PDB file of C-alpha atoms in Angstrom:
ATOM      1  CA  UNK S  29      65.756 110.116 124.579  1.00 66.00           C
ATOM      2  CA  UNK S  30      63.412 107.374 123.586  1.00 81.00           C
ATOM      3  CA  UNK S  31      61.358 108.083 120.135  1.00 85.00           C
ATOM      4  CA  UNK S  32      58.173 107.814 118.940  1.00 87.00           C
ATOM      5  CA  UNK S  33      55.478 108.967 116.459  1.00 89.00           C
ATOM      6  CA  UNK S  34      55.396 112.571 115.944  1.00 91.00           C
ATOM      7  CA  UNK S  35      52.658 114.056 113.604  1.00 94.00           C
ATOM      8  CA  UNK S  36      52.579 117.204 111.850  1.00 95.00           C
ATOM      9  CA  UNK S  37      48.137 117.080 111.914  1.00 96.00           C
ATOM     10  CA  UNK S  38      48.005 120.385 113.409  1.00 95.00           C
ATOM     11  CA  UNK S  39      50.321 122.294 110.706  1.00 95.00           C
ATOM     12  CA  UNK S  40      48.361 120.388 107.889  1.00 96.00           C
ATOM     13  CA  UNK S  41      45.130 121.148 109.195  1.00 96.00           C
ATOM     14  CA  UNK S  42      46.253 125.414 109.494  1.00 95.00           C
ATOM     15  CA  UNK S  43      47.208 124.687 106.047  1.00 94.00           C
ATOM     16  CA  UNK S  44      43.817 123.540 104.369  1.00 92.00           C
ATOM     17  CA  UNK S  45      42.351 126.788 105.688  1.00 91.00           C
ATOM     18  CA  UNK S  46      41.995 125.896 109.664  1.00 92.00           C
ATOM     19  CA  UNK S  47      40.016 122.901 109.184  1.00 95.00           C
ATOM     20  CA  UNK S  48      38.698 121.822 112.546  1.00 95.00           C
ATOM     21  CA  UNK S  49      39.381 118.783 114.247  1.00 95.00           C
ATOM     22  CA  UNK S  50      35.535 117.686 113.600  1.00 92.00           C
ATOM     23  CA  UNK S  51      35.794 118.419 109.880  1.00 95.00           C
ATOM     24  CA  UNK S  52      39.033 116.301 109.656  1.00 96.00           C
ATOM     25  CA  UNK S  53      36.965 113.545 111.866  1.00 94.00           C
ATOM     26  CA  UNK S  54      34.206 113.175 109.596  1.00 92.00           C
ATOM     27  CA  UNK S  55      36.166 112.764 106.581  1.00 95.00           C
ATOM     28  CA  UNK S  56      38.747 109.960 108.163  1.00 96.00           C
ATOM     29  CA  UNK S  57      35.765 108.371 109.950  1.00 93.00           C
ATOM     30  CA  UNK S  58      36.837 109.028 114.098  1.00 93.00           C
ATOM     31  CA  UNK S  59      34.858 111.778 116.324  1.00 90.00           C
ATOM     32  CA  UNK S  60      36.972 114.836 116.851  1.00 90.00           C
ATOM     33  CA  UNK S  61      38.159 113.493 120.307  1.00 90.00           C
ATOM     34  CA  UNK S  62      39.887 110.719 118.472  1.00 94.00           C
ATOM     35  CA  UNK S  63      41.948 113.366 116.153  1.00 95.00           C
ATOM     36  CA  UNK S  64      42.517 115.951 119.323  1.00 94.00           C
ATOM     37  CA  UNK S  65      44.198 112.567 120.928  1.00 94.00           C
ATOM     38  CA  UNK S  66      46.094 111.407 117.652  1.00 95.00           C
ATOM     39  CA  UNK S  67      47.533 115.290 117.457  1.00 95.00           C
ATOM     40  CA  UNK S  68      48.677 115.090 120.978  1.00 92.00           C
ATOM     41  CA  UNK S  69      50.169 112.297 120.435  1.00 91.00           C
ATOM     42  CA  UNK S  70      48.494 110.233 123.096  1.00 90.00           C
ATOM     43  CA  UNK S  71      46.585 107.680 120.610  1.00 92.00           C
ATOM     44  CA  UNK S  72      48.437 106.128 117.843  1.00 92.00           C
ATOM     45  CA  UNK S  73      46.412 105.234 114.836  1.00 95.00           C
ATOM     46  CA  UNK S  74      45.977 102.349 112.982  1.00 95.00           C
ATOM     47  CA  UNK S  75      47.786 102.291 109.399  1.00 95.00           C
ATOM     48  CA  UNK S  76      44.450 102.619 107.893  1.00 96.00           C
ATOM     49  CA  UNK S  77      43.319 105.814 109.372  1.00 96.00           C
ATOM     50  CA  UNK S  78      46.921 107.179 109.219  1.00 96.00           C
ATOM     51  CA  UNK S  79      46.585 106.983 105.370  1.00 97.00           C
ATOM     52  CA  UNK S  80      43.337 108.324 105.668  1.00 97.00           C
ATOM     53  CA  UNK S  81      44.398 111.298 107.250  1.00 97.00           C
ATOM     54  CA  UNK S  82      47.460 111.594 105.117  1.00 97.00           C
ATOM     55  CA  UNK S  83      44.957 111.197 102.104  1.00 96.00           C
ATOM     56  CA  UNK S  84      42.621 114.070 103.144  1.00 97.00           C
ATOM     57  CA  UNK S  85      45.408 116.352 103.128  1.00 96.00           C
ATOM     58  CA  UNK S  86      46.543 114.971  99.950  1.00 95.00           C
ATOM     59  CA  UNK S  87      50.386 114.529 101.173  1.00 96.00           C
ATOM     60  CA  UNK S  88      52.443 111.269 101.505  1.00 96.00           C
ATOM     61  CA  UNK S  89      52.136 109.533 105.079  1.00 95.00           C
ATOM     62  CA  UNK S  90      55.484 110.178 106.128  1.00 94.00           C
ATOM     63  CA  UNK S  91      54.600 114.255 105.464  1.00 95.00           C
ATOM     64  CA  UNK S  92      52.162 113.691 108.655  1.00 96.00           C
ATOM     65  CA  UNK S  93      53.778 110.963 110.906  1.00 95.00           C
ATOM     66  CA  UNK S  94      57.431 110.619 111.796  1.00 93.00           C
ATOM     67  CA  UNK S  95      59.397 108.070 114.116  1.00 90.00           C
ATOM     68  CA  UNK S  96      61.316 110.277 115.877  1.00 80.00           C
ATOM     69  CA  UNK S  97      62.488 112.220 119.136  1.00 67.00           C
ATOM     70  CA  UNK S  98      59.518 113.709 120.547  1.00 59.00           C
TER      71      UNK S  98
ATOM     72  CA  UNK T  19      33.611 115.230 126.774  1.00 82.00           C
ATOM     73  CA  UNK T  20      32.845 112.507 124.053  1.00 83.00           C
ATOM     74  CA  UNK T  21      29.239 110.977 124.459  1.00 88.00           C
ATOM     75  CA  UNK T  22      30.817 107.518 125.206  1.00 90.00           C
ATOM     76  CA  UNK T  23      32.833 108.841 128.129  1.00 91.00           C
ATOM     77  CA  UNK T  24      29.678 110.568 129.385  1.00 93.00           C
ATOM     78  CA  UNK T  25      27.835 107.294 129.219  1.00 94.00           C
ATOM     79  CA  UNK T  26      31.083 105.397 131.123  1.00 95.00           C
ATOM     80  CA  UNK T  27      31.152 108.169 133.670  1.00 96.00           C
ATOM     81  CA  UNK T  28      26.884 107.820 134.016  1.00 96.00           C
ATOM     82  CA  UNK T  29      27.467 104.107 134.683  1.00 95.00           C
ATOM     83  CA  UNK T  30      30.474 104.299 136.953  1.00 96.00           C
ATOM     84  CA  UNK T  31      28.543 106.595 139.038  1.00 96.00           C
ATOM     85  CA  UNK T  32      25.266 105.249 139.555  1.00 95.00           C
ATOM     86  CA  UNK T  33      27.216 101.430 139.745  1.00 95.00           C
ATOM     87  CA  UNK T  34      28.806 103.252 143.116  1.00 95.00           C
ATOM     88  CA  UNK T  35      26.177 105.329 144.282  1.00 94.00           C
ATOM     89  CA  UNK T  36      23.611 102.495 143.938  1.00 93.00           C
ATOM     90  CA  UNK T  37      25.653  99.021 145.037  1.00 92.00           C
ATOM     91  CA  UNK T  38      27.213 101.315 147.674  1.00 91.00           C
ATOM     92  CA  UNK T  39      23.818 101.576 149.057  1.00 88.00           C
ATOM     93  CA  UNK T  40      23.045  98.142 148.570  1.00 87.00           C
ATOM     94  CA  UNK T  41      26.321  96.726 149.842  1.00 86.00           C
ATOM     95  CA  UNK T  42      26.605  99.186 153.250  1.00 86.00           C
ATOM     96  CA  UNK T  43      22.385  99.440 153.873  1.00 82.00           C
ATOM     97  CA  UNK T  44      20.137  96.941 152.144  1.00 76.00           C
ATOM     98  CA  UNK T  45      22.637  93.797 152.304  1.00 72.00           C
ATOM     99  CA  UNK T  46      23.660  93.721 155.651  1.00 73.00           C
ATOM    100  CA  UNK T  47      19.554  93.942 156.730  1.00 73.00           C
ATOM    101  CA  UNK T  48      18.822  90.354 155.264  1.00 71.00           C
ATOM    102  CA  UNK T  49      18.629  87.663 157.359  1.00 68.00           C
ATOM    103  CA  UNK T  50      20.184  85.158 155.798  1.00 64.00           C
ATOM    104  CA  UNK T  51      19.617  82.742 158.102  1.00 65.00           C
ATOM    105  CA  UNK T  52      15.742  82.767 157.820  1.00 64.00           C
ATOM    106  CA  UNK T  53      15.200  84.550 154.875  1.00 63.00           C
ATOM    107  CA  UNK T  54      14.408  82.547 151.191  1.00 71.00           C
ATOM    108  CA  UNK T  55      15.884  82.771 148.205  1.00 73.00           C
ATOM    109  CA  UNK T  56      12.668  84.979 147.180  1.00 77.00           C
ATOM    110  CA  UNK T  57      13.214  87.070 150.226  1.00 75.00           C
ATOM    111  CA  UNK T  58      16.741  87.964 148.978  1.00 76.00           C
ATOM    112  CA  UNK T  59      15.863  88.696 145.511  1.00 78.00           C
ATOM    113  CA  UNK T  60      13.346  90.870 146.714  1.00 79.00           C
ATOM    114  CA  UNK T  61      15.610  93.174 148.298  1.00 79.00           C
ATOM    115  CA  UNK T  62      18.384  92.958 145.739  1.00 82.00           C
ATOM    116  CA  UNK T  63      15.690  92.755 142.377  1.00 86.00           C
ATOM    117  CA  UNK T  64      14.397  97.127 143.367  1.00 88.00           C
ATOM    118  CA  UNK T  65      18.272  97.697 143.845  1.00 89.00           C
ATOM    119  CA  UNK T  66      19.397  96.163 139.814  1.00 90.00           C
ATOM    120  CA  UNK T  67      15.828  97.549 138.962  1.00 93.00           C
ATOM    121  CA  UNK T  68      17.061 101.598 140.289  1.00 93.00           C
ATOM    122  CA  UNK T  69      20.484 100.979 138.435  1.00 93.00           C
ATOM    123  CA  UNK T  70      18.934  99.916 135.301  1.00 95.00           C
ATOM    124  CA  UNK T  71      16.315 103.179 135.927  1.00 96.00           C
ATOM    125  CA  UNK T  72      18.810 105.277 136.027  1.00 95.00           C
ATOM    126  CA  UNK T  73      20.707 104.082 132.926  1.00 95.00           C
ATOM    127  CA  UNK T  74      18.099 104.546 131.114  1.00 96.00           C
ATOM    128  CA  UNK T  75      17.104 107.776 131.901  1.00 96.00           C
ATOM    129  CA  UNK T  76      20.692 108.651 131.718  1.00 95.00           C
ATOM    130  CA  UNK T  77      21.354 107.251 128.224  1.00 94.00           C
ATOM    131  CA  UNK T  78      18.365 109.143 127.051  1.00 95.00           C
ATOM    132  CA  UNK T  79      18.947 112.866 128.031  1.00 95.00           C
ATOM    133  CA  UNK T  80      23.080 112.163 127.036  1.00 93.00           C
ATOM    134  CA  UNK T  81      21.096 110.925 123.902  1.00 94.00           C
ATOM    135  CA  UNK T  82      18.992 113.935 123.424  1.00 93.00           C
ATOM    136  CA  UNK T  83      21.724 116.652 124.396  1.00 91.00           C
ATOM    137  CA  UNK T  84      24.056 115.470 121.405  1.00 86.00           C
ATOM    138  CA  UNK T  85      21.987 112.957 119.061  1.00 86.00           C
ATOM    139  CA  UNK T  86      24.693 112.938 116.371  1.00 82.00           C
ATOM    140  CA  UNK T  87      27.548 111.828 118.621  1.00 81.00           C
ATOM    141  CA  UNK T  88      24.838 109.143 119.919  1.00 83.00           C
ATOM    142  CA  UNK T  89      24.376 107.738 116.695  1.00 84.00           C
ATOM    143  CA  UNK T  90      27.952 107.945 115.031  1.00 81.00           C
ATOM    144  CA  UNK T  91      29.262 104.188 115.334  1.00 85.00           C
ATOM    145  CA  UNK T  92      32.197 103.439 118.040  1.00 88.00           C
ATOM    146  CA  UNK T  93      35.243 104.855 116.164  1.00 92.00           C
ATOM    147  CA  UNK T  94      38.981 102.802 116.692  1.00 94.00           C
ATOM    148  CA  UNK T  95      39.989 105.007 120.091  1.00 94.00           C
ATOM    149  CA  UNK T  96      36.648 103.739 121.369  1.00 93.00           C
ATOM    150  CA  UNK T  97      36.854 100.536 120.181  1.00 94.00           C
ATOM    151  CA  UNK T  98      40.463 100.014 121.655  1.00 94.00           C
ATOM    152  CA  UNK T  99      39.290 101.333 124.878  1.00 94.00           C
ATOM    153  CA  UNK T 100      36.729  99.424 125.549  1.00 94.00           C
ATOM    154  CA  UNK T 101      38.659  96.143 124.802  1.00 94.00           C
ATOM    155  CA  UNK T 102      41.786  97.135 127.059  1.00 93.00           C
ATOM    156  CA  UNK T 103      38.990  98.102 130.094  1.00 94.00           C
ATOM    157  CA  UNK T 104      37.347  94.366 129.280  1.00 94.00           C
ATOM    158  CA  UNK T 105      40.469  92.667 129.306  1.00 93.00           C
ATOM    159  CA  UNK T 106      40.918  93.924 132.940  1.00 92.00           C
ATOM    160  CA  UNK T 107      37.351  93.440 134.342  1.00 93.00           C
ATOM    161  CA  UNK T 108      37.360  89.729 132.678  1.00 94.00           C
ATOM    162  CA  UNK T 109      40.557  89.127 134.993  1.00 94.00           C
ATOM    163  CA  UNK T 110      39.273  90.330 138.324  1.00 94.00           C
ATOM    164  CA  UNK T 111      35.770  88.894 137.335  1.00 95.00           C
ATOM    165  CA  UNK T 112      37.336  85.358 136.625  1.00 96.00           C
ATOM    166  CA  UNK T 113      39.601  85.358 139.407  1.00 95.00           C
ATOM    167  CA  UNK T 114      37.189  86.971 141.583  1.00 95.00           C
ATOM    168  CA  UNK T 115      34.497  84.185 140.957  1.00 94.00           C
ATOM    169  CA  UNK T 116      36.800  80.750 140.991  1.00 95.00           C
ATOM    170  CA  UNK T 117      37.386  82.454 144.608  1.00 95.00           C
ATOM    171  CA  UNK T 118      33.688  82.918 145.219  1.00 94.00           C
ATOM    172  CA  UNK T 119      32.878  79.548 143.312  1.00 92.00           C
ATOM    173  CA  UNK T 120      35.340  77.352 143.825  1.00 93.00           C
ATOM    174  CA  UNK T 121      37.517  77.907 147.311  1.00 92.00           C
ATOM    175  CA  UNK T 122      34.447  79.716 149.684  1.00 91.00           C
ATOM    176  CA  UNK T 123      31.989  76.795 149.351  1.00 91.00           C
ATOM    177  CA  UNK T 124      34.166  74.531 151.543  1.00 91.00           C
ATOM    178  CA  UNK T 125      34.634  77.153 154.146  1.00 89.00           C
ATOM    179  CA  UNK T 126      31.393  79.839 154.031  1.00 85.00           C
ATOM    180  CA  UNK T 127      28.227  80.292 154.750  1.00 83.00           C
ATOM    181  CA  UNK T 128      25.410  80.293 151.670  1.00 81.00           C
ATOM    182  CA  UNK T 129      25.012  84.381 152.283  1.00 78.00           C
ATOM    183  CA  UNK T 130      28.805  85.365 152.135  1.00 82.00           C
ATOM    184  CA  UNK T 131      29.144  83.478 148.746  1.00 87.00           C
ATOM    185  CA  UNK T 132      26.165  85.228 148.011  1.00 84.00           C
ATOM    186  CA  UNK T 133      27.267  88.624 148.931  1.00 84.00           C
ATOM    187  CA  UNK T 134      30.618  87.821 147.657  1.00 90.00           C
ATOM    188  CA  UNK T 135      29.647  87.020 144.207  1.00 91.00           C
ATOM    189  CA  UNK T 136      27.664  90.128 144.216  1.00 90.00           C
ATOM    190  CA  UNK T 137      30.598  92.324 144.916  1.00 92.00           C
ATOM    191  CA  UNK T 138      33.043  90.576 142.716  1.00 95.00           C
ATOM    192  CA  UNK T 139      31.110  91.413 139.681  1.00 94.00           C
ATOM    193  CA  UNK T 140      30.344  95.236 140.330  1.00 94.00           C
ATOM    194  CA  UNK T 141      33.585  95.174 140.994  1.00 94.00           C
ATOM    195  CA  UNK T 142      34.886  94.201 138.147  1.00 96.00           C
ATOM    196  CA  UNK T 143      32.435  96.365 136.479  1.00 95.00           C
ATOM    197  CA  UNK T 144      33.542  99.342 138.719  1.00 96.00           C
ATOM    198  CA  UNK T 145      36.932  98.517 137.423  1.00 95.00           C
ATOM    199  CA  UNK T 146      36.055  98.007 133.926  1.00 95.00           C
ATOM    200  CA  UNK T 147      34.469 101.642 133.707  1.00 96.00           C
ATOM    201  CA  UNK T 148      37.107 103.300 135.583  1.00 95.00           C
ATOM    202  CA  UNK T 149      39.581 101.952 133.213  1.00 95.00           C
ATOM    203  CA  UNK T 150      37.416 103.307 130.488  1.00 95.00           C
ATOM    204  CA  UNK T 151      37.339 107.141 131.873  1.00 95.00           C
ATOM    205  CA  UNK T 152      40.504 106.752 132.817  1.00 94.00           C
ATOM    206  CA  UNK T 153      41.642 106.409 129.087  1.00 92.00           C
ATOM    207  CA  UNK T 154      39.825 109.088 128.419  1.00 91.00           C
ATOM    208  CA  UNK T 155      40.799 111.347 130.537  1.00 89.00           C
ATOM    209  CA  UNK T 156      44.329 110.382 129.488  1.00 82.00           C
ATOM    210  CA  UNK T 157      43.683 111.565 125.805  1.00 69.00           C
TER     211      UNK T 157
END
Protein backbone atom coordinates (compact mmCIF):
# COMPACT_ATOMS: atom_id res chain seq x y z
CA UNK A 1 0.00 0.00 0.00
CA UNK A 2 1.68 3.22 -0.90
CA UNK A 3 1.76 5.98 2.10
CA UNK A 4 1.19 9.31 2.54
CA UNK A 5 0.23 12.21 4.87
CA UNK A 6 -2.48 11.42 7.17
CA UNK A 7 -3.78 14.21 9.55
CA UNK A 8 -5.59 13.94 12.66
CA UNK A 9 -7.33 17.97 11.95
CA UNK A 10 -10.68 16.66 12.39
CA UNK A 11 -10.11 14.89 15.97
CA UNK A 12 -8.16 18.11 17.09
CA UNK A 13 -10.65 20.39 15.95
CA UNK A 14 -13.75 18.06 18.07
CA UNK A 15 -11.29 18.51 20.73
CA UNK A 16 -11.03 22.44 21.09
CA UNK A 17 -14.81 22.41 21.48
CA UNK A 18 -15.95 21.71 17.61
CA UNK A 19 -14.15 24.51 16.19
CA UNK A 20 -15.27 24.93 12.62
CA UNK A 21 -13.28 24.64 9.69
CA UNK A 22 -13.69 28.64 9.15
CA UNK A 23 -12.56 29.38 12.71
CA UNK A 24 -9.44 27.14 12.23
CA UNK A 25 -9.02 29.09 8.65
CA UNK A 26 -8.87 32.41 10.00
CA UNK A 27 -6.44 31.72 12.59
CA UNK A 28 -3.81 29.69 10.14
CA UNK A 29 -4.52 32.27 7.41
CA UNK A 30 -6.41 29.78 4.40
CA UNK A 31 -10.39 30.07 3.69
CA UNK A 32 -12.21 27.11 5.12
CA UNK A 33 -12.14 25.32 1.67
CA UNK A 34 -8.41 25.14 2.00
CA UNK A 35 -8.70 23.27 5.61
CA UNK A 36 -11.91 21.00 4.36
CA UNK A 37 -9.20 19.93 1.47
CA UNK A 38 -6.08 19.60 3.88
CA UNK A 39 -8.53 17.25 6.26
CA UNK A 40 -9.42 15.15 3.34
CA UNK A 41 -6.33 14.78 2.54
CA UNK A 42 -6.50 16.03 -1.00
CA UNK A 43 -4.15 19.28 -0.49
CA UNK A 44 -0.96 18.94 1.28
CA UNK A 45 0.24 21.99 3.08
CA UNK A 46 3.18 23.80 3.09
CA UNK A 47 5.51 23.33 6.32
CA UNK A 48 4.54 26.73 7.31
CA UNK A 49 0.86 26.36 7.58
CA UNK A 50 1.30 22.77 8.90
CA UNK A 51 2.99 24.36 12.00
CA UNK A 52 0.45 26.81 12.01
CA UNK A 53 -2.19 24.50 12.37
CA UNK A 54 -0.26 22.33 14.73
CA UNK A 55 0.34 25.67 16.73
CA UNK A 56 -3.37 26.62 17.04
CA UNK A 57 -4.06 23.46 18.61
CA UNK A 58 -1.12 23.85 20.72
CA UNK A 59 0.28 20.11 19.98
CA UNK A 60 3.60 19.08 18.27
CA UNK A 61 3.33 18.71 14.32
CA UNK A 62 3.72 15.17 14.22
CA UNK A 63 0.37 15.01 16.78
CA UNK A 64 -1.55 16.35 13.47
CA UNK A 65 0.33 14.95 10.37
CA UNK A 66 1.72 11.47 9.93
CA UNK A 67 3.57 9.68 6.91
CA UNK A 68 1.82 6.75 6.83
CA UNK A 69 -0.68 4.09 5.25
CA UNK A 70 -3.70 5.89 4.43
CA UNK B 1 -18.18 26.86 -3.49
CA UNK B 2 -15.13 29.20 -2.72
CA UNK B 3 -15.55 32.77 -4.34
CA UNK B 4 -12.45 32.09 -6.56
CA UNK B 5 -13.95 28.96 -8.07
CA UNK B 6 -17.17 30.91 -8.65
CA UNK B 7 -15.22 33.56 -10.46
CA UNK B 8 -13.19 30.57 -12.62
CA UNK B 9 -16.49 28.89 -13.31
CA UNK B 10 -18.10 32.74 -14.36
CA UNK B 11 -15.16 33.06 -16.77
CA UNK B 12 -15.07 29.56 -18.19
CA UNK B 13 -18.60 29.98 -19.01
CA UNK B 14 -19.08 33.16 -20.58
CA UNK B 15 -15.30 32.43 -22.47
CA UNK B 16 -17.57 29.40 -24.15
CA UNK B 17 -20.82 30.80 -24.41
CA UNK B 18 -19.44 34.04 -25.93
CA UNK B 19 -16.28 32.84 -28.40
CA UNK B 20 -18.63 29.93 -29.22
CA UNK B 21 -20.82 32.48 -30.70
CA UNK B 22 -18.16 34.31 -32.18
CA UNK B 23 -16.24 31.35 -33.55
CA UNK B 24 -19.57 29.30 -35.11
CA UNK B 25 -21.77 32.84 -36.07
CA UNK B 26 -19.93 36.14 -36.21
CA UNK B 27 -16.45 34.73 -37.65
CA UNK B 28 -17.42 32.76 -40.37
CA UNK B 29 -19.74 36.06 -41.72
CA UNK B 30 -16.52 38.21 -42.45
CA UNK B 31 -15.34 38.49 -45.64
CA UNK B 32 -12.01 38.30 -45.42
CA UNK B 33 -11.29 38.77 -48.70
CA UNK B 34 -12.78 42.35 -48.96
CA UNK B 35 -13.16 43.27 -45.63
CA UNK B 36 -10.28 45.74 -43.67
CA UNK B 37 -8.57 45.30 -40.84
CA UNK B 38 -11.22 47.90 -39.25
CA UNK B 39 -13.99 45.83 -40.66
CA UNK B 40 -12.73 42.79 -38.67
CA UNK B 41 -12.18 44.48 -35.48
CA UNK B 42 -15.48 45.75 -35.70
CA UNK B 43 -17.09 42.54 -35.54
CA UNK B 44 -14.68 40.91 -33.12
CA UNK B 45 -14.16 44.48 -30.75
CA UNK B 46 -18.63 44.08 -29.48
CA UNK B 47 -17.72 40.26 -29.07
CA UNK B 48 -14.28 40.98 -26.32
CA UNK B 49 -16.49 44.08 -25.36
CA UNK B 50 -19.81 41.38 -24.20
CA UNK B 51 -17.12 39.06 -22.50
CA UNK B 52 -15.54 41.77 -20.62
CA UNK B 53 -19.51 43.00 -19.80
CA UNK B 54 -20.22 40.11 -18.46
CA UNK B 55 -17.14 39.73 -16.21
CA UNK B 56 -17.80 42.54 -14.79
CA UNK B 57 -21.14 42.26 -13.91
CA UNK B 58 -20.30 38.83 -12.82
CA UNK B 59 -17.40 39.75 -10.51
CA UNK B 60 -19.63 42.28 -8.94
CA UNK B 61 -22.81 40.37 -7.75
CA UNK B 62 -20.13 37.16 -6.72
CA UNK B 63 -18.59 40.31 -4.99
CA UNK B 64 -21.67 41.50 -3.30
CA UNK B 65 -23.15 37.95 -2.34
CA UNK B 66 -19.96 37.14 -0.12
CA UNK B 67 -17.77 40.48 0.27
CA UNK B 68 -15.49 38.90 2.89
CA UNK B 69 -14.40 35.92 0.80
CA UNK B 70 -13.91 38.72 -2.06
CA UNK B 71 -11.58 40.57 -0.13
CA UNK B 72 -9.57 37.82 1.86
CA UNK B 73 -6.14 37.61 -0.18
CA UNK B 74 -5.51 34.31 -2.46
CA UNK B 75 -4.59 31.75 0.27
CA UNK B 76 -1.64 28.80 -0.74
CA UNK B 77 -4.47 26.17 -2.33
CA UNK B 78 -5.37 29.14 -4.51
CA UNK B 79 -2.20 30.25 -5.15
CA UNK B 80 -0.94 26.67 -6.18
CA UNK B 81 -3.87 26.32 -8.37
CA UNK B 82 -3.67 28.96 -10.27
CA UNK B 83 0.08 28.40 -11.09
CA UNK B 84 -0.42 24.57 -12.06
CA UNK B 85 -3.65 25.84 -14.49
CA UNK B 86 -0.96 28.66 -15.97
CA UNK B 87 1.67 26.32 -16.46
CA UNK B 88 -0.73 24.39 -18.81
CA UNK B 89 -2.40 27.30 -20.72
CA UNK B 90 1.31 28.89 -21.25
CA UNK B 91 2.10 25.43 -23.08
CA UNK B 92 -0.83 25.18 -25.44
CA UNK B 93 -0.68 29.07 -25.82
CA UNK B 94 3.11 28.90 -26.85
CA UNK B 95 2.83 25.96 -28.89
CA UNK B 96 -0.39 26.98 -30.21
CA UNK B 97 1.02 30.41 -31.50
CA UNK B 98 4.71 29.30 -33.00
CA UNK B 99 2.02 27.13 -35.09
CA UNK B 100 -0.13 30.14 -35.86
CA UNK B 101 3.07 32.45 -36.11
CA UNK B 102 5.62 30.69 -37.36
CA UNK B 103 4.56 27.45 -39.72
CA UNK B 104 0.83 28.94 -41.19
CA UNK B 105 2.32 32.10 -42.76
CA UNK B 106 4.08 30.08 -45.49
CA UNK B 107 1.04 28.08 -46.26
CA UNK B 108 -2.39 30.27 -45.20
CA UNK B 109 -4.36 32.77 -45.99
CA UNK B 110 -4.18 36.30 -43.77
CA UNK B 111 -7.90 35.29 -42.21
CA UNK B 112 -7.08 31.63 -41.07
CA UNK B 113 -3.96 32.95 -39.15
CA UNK B 114 -6.26 35.38 -38.02
CA UNK B 115 -8.94 33.11 -36.88
CA UNK B 116 -6.38 30.72 -35.77
CA UNK B 117 -4.64 32.94 -33.41
CA UNK B 118 -7.95 33.83 -32.06
CA UNK B 119 -8.82 30.33 -31.12
CA UNK B 120 -5.47 29.33 -29.85
CA UNK B 121 -5.62 31.81 -27.11
CA UNK B 122 -9.29 31.19 -25.77
CA UNK B 123 -8.20 28.07 -25.93
CA UNK B 124 -5.66 28.09 -23.86
CA UNK B 125 -7.68 30.22 -21.66
CA UNK B 126 -10.59 27.65 -21.85
CA UNK B 127 -7.98 25.24 -20.73
CA UNK B 128 -6.42 27.30 -18.16
CA UNK B 129 -9.90 27.76 -16.30
CA UNK B 130 -10.97 24.30 -16.66
CA UNK B 131 -7.85 23.21 -15.04
CA UNK B 132 -8.64 25.65 -12.32
CA UNK B 133 -12.36 24.18 -11.50
CA UNK B 134 -11.16 21.13 -12.08
CA UNK B 135 -8.81 21.39 -8.96
CA UNK B 136 -11.42 22.48 -7.25
CA UNK B 137 -13.75 20.28 -7.72
CA UNK B 138 -11.08 17.70 -6.87
CA UNK B 139 -10.71 19.12 -3.24
Amino acid sequence: MTKRITNTIRTLRFHADEMTQAELGKRVGVTRQTIAAIEKGKYAPSLETAFKIADVFNVPLEAVFQWGKG
Amino acid sequence: MAFREKIAWLTLISLILVYGVYFAVLGPQIDFGAASLVEVLWRFGPVAVVHALIMIAGTIALTIASPSEAKAPRDERDQAIERRSFQVGYYVLLIGLVWVGLVMPFSEPVYKIFHAGLIVIVASEILRYGMIVLAYRRG
